[in-house]
Coordinates of C-alpha atoms and ligand atoms in Angstrom, one line a residue:
X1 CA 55.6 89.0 53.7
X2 CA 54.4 85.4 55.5
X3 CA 52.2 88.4 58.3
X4 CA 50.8 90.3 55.3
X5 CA 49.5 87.0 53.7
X6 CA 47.7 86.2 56.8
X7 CA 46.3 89.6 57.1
X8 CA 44.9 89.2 54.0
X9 CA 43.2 85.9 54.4
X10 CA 42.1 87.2 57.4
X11 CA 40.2 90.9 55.1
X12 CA 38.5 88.6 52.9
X13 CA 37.4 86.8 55.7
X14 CA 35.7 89.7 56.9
X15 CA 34.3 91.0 53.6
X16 CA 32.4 87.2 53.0
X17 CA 31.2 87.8 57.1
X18 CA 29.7 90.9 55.2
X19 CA 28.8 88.8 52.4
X20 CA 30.8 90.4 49.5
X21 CA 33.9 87.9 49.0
X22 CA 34.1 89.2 45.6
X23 CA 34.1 93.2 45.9
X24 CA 37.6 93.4 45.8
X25 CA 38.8 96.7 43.7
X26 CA 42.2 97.8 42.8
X27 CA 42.0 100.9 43.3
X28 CA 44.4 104.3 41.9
X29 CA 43.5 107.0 43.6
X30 CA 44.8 110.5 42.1
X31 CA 45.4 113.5 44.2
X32 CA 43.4 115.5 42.0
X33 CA 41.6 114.7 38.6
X34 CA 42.1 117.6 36.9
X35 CA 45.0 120.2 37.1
X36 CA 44.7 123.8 36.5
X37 CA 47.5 125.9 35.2
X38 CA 47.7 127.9 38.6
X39 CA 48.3 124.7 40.7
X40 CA 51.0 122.9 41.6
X41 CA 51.7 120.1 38.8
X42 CA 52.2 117.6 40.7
X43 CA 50.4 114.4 41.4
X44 CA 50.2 111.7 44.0
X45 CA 48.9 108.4 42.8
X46 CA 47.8 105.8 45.8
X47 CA 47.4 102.4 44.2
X48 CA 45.2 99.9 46.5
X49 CA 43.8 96.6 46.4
X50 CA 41.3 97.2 49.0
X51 CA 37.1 96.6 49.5
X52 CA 36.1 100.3 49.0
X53 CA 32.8 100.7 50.1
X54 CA 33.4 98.5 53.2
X55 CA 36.7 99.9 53.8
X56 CA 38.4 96.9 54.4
X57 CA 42.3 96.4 53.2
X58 CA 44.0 93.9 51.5
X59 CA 48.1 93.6 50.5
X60 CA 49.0 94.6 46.5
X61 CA 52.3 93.3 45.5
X62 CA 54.1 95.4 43.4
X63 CA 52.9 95.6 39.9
X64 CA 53.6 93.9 36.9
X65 CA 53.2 97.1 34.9
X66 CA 52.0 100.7 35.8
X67 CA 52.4 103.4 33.4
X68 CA 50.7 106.8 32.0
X69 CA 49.6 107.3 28.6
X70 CA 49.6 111.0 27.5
X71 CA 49.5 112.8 23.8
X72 CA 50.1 109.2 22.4
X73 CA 53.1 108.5 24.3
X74 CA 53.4 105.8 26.8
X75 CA 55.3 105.7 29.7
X76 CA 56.8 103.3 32.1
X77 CA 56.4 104.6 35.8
X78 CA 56.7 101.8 37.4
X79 CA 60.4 102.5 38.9
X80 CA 58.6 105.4 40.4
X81 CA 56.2 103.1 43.2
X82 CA 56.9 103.3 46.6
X83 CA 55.8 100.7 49.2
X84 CA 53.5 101.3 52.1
X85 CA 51.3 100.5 54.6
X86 CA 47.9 102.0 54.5
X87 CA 45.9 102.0 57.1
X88 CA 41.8 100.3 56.9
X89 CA 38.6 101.3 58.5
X90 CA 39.4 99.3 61.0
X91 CA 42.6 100.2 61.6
X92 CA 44.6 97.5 60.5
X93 CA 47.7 98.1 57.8
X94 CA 48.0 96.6 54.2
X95 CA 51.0 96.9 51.9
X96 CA 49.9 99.3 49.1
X97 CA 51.9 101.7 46.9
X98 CA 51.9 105.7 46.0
X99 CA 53.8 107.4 43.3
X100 CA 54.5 111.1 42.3
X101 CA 54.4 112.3 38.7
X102 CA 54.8 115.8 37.4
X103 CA 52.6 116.9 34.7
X104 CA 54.8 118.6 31.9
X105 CA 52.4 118.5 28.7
X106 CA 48.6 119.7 28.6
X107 CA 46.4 117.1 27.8
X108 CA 44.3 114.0 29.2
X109 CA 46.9 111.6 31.1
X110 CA 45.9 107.9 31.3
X111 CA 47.6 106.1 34.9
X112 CA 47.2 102.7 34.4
X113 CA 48.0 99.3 36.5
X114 CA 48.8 95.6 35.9
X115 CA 48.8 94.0 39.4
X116 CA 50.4 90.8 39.7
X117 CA 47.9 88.0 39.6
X118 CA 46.2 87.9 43.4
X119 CA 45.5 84.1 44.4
X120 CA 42.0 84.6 46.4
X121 CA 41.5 81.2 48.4
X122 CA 38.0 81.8 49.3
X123 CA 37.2 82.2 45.5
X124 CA 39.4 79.1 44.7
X125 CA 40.6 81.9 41.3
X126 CA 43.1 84.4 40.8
X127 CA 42.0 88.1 40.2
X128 CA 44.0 90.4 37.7
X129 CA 42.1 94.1 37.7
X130 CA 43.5 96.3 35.1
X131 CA 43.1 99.4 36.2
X132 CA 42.7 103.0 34.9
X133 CA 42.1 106.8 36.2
X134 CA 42.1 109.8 33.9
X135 CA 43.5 112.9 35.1
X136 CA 43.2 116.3 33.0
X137 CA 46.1 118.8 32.6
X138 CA 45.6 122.3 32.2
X139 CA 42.2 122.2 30.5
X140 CA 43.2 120.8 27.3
X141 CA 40.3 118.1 27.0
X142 CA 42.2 115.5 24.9
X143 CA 42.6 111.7 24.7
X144 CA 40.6 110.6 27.5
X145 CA 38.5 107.9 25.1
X146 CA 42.0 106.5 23.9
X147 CA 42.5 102.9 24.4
X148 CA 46.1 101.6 26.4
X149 CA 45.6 98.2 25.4
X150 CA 45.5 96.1 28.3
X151 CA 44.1 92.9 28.0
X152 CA 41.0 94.0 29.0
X153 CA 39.9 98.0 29.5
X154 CA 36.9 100.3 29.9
X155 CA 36.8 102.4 27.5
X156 CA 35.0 105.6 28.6
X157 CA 32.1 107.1 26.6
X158 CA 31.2 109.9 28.9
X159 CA 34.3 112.3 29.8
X160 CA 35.6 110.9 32.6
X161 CA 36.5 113.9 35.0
X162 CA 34.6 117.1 35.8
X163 CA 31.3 115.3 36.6
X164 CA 28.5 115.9 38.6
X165 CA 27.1 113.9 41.4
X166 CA 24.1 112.1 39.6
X167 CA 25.7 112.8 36.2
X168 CA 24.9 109.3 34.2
X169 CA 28.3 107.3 33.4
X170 CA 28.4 105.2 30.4
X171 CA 31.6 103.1 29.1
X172 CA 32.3 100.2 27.0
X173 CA 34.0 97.0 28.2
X174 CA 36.7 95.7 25.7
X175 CA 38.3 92.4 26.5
X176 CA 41.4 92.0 23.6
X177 CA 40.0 95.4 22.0
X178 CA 36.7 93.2 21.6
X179 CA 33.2 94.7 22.9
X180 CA 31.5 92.0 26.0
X181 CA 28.2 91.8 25.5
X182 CA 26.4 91.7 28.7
X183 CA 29.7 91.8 31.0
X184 CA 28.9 92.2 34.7
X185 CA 30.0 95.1 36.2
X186 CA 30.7 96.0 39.8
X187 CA 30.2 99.3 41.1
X188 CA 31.4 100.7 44.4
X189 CA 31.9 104.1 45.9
X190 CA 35.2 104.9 48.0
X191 CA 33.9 105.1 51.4
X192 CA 37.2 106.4 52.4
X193 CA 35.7 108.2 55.9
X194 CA 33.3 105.3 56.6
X195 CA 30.0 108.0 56.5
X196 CA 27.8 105.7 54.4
X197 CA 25.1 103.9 56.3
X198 CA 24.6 100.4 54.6
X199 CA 20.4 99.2 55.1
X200 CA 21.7 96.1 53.7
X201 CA 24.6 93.9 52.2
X202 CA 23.3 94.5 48.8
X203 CA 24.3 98.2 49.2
X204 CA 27.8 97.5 49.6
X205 CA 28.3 96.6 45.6
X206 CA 26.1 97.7 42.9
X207 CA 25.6 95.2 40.0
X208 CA 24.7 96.1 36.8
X209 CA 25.4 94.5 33.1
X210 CA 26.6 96.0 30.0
X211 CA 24.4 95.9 26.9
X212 CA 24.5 93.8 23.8
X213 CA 27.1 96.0 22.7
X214 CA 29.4 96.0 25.9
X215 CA 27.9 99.4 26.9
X216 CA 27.0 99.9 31.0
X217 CA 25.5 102.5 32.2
X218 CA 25.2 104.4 36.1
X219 CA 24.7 107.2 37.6
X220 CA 26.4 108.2 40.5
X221 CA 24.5 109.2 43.7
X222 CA 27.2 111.4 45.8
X223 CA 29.9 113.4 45.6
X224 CA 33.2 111.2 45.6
X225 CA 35.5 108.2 44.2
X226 CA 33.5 105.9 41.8
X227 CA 35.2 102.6 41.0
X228 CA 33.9 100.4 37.9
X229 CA 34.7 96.7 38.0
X230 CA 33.9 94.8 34.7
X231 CA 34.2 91.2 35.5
X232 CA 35.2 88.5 32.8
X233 CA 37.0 85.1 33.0
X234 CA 40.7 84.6 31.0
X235 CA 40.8 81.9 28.5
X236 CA 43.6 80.7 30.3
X237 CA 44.2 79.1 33.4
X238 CA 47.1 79.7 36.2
X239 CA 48.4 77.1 38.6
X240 CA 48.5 77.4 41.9
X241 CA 50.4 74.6 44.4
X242 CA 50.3 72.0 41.3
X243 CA 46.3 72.3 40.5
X244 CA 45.1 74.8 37.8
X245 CA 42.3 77.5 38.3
X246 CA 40.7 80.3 36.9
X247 CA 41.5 83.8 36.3
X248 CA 39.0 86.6 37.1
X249 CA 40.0 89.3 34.8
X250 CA 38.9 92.7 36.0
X251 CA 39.0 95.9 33.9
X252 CA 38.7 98.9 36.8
X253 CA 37.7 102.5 36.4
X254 CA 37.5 104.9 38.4
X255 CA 36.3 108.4 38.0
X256 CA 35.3 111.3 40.4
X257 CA 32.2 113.4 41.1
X258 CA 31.1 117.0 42.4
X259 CA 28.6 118.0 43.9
X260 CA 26.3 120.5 42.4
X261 CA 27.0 123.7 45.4
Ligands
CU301 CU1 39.3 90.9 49.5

């Protein structure tokens, strides 16, 4: 516990030497993003707390919540989590977690996560992503714009699987089922092999802004994982050793593309 707090101190560390202290992402990771009735319906979910373009890890504590939402029901998954270590770019290991789930019902299935708040010293602020992934069963195109309610969400407007590389994305950012006008969103690809040549920091997170109407909108250059961070700040404070601070609230999506072959 005490060794994996220090190796996280010692990621983030790393990632402001890069110059991105904030690019942190949860991250769920699907084994595949849409399931077709010939294969195997099963899926393994990898839930991160990592820097994906850079590649560097960081420790997740188990959730507070994780769950699926499917044809209006929700369910609680999060007796399913295994711990891990996970293994960086650089090599080092992180505690993460992975579940299996078994689709049984056709139909759009939302995974979602709730990390426990994350106390980042170098930020002086505690992060909370809530974070989704979308992942079609058996071609039955249906539920993927629902809304699971957390605190705050993206809420898709473009189907959020079977995408093409350079394929626009749009979504909205909700914070208490509210549109965020102008929100700041994060975007960063999942460099999982470390192939991507960076010509400068700057390249390591795009930034864009949602629109008056809490609308963003990017298109995404290669063929890959895609994570969306919309960054707000709580209303409420949390304390940490006696003193209060603030409370980055994150609403993460991440969708998949394919290139065009
Ligand atoms: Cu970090």
């Amino acid at each position: 516990m005490k060794l994996n707090k220090i190796a996280t101190v010692v990621g983030c560390s790393l990632g402001m030497v890069a110059g991105s202290v904030s690019a942190h992402f949860q991250m769920i990771i699907p084994s595949d993003d849409m399931v077709a009735q010939s294969e195997s319906r099963n899926v393994d979910l990898d839930l991160l707390f990592w820097h994906p373009m850079e590649g560097i890890g960081m420790s997740m504590d188990k959730p507070a919540r994780f769950g699926v939402l499917a044809s209006g029901n929700d369910q609680d998954l999060l007796s399913s989590l295994k711990a891990y270590q996970k293994k960086d770019l650089q090599g080092a290991e992180f505690a993460a977690y992975s579940a299996s789930y078994t689709l049984k019902r056709p139909g759009d299935h939302i995974f979602y996560v709730e990390p426990k708040p994350y106390w980042e010293p170098a930020e002086e602020a505690f992060i909370v992503h809530y974070t989704k992934v979308i992942v079609n069963a058996f071609g039955l195109e249906e539920g993927w714009d629902e809304e699971v309610g957390l605190k705050t969400e993206i809420v898709p407007l473009t189907r959020p699987y079977g995408l093409w590389s350079n394929n626009v994305f749009q979504g909205v950012v909700k914070v208490n089922g509210q549109p965020v006008p102008y929100s700041e969103v994060e975007v960063e690809f999942y460099n999982d092999k470390g192939d991507v040549k960076l010509p400068a920091d700057a390249f390591i997170t795009q930034v864009i802004k949602a629109d008056a109407n809490g609308v963003f909108t990017y298109a995404m250059p290669r063929e890959g994982w895609w994570g969306f961070a919309a960054l707000n700040e709580d209303d409420k404070k949390m304390s940490h050793e006696g003193k209060d601070y603030p409370v980055e609230i994150g609403a993460v999506l991440w969708v998949r593309t394919h290139d065009m072959k």
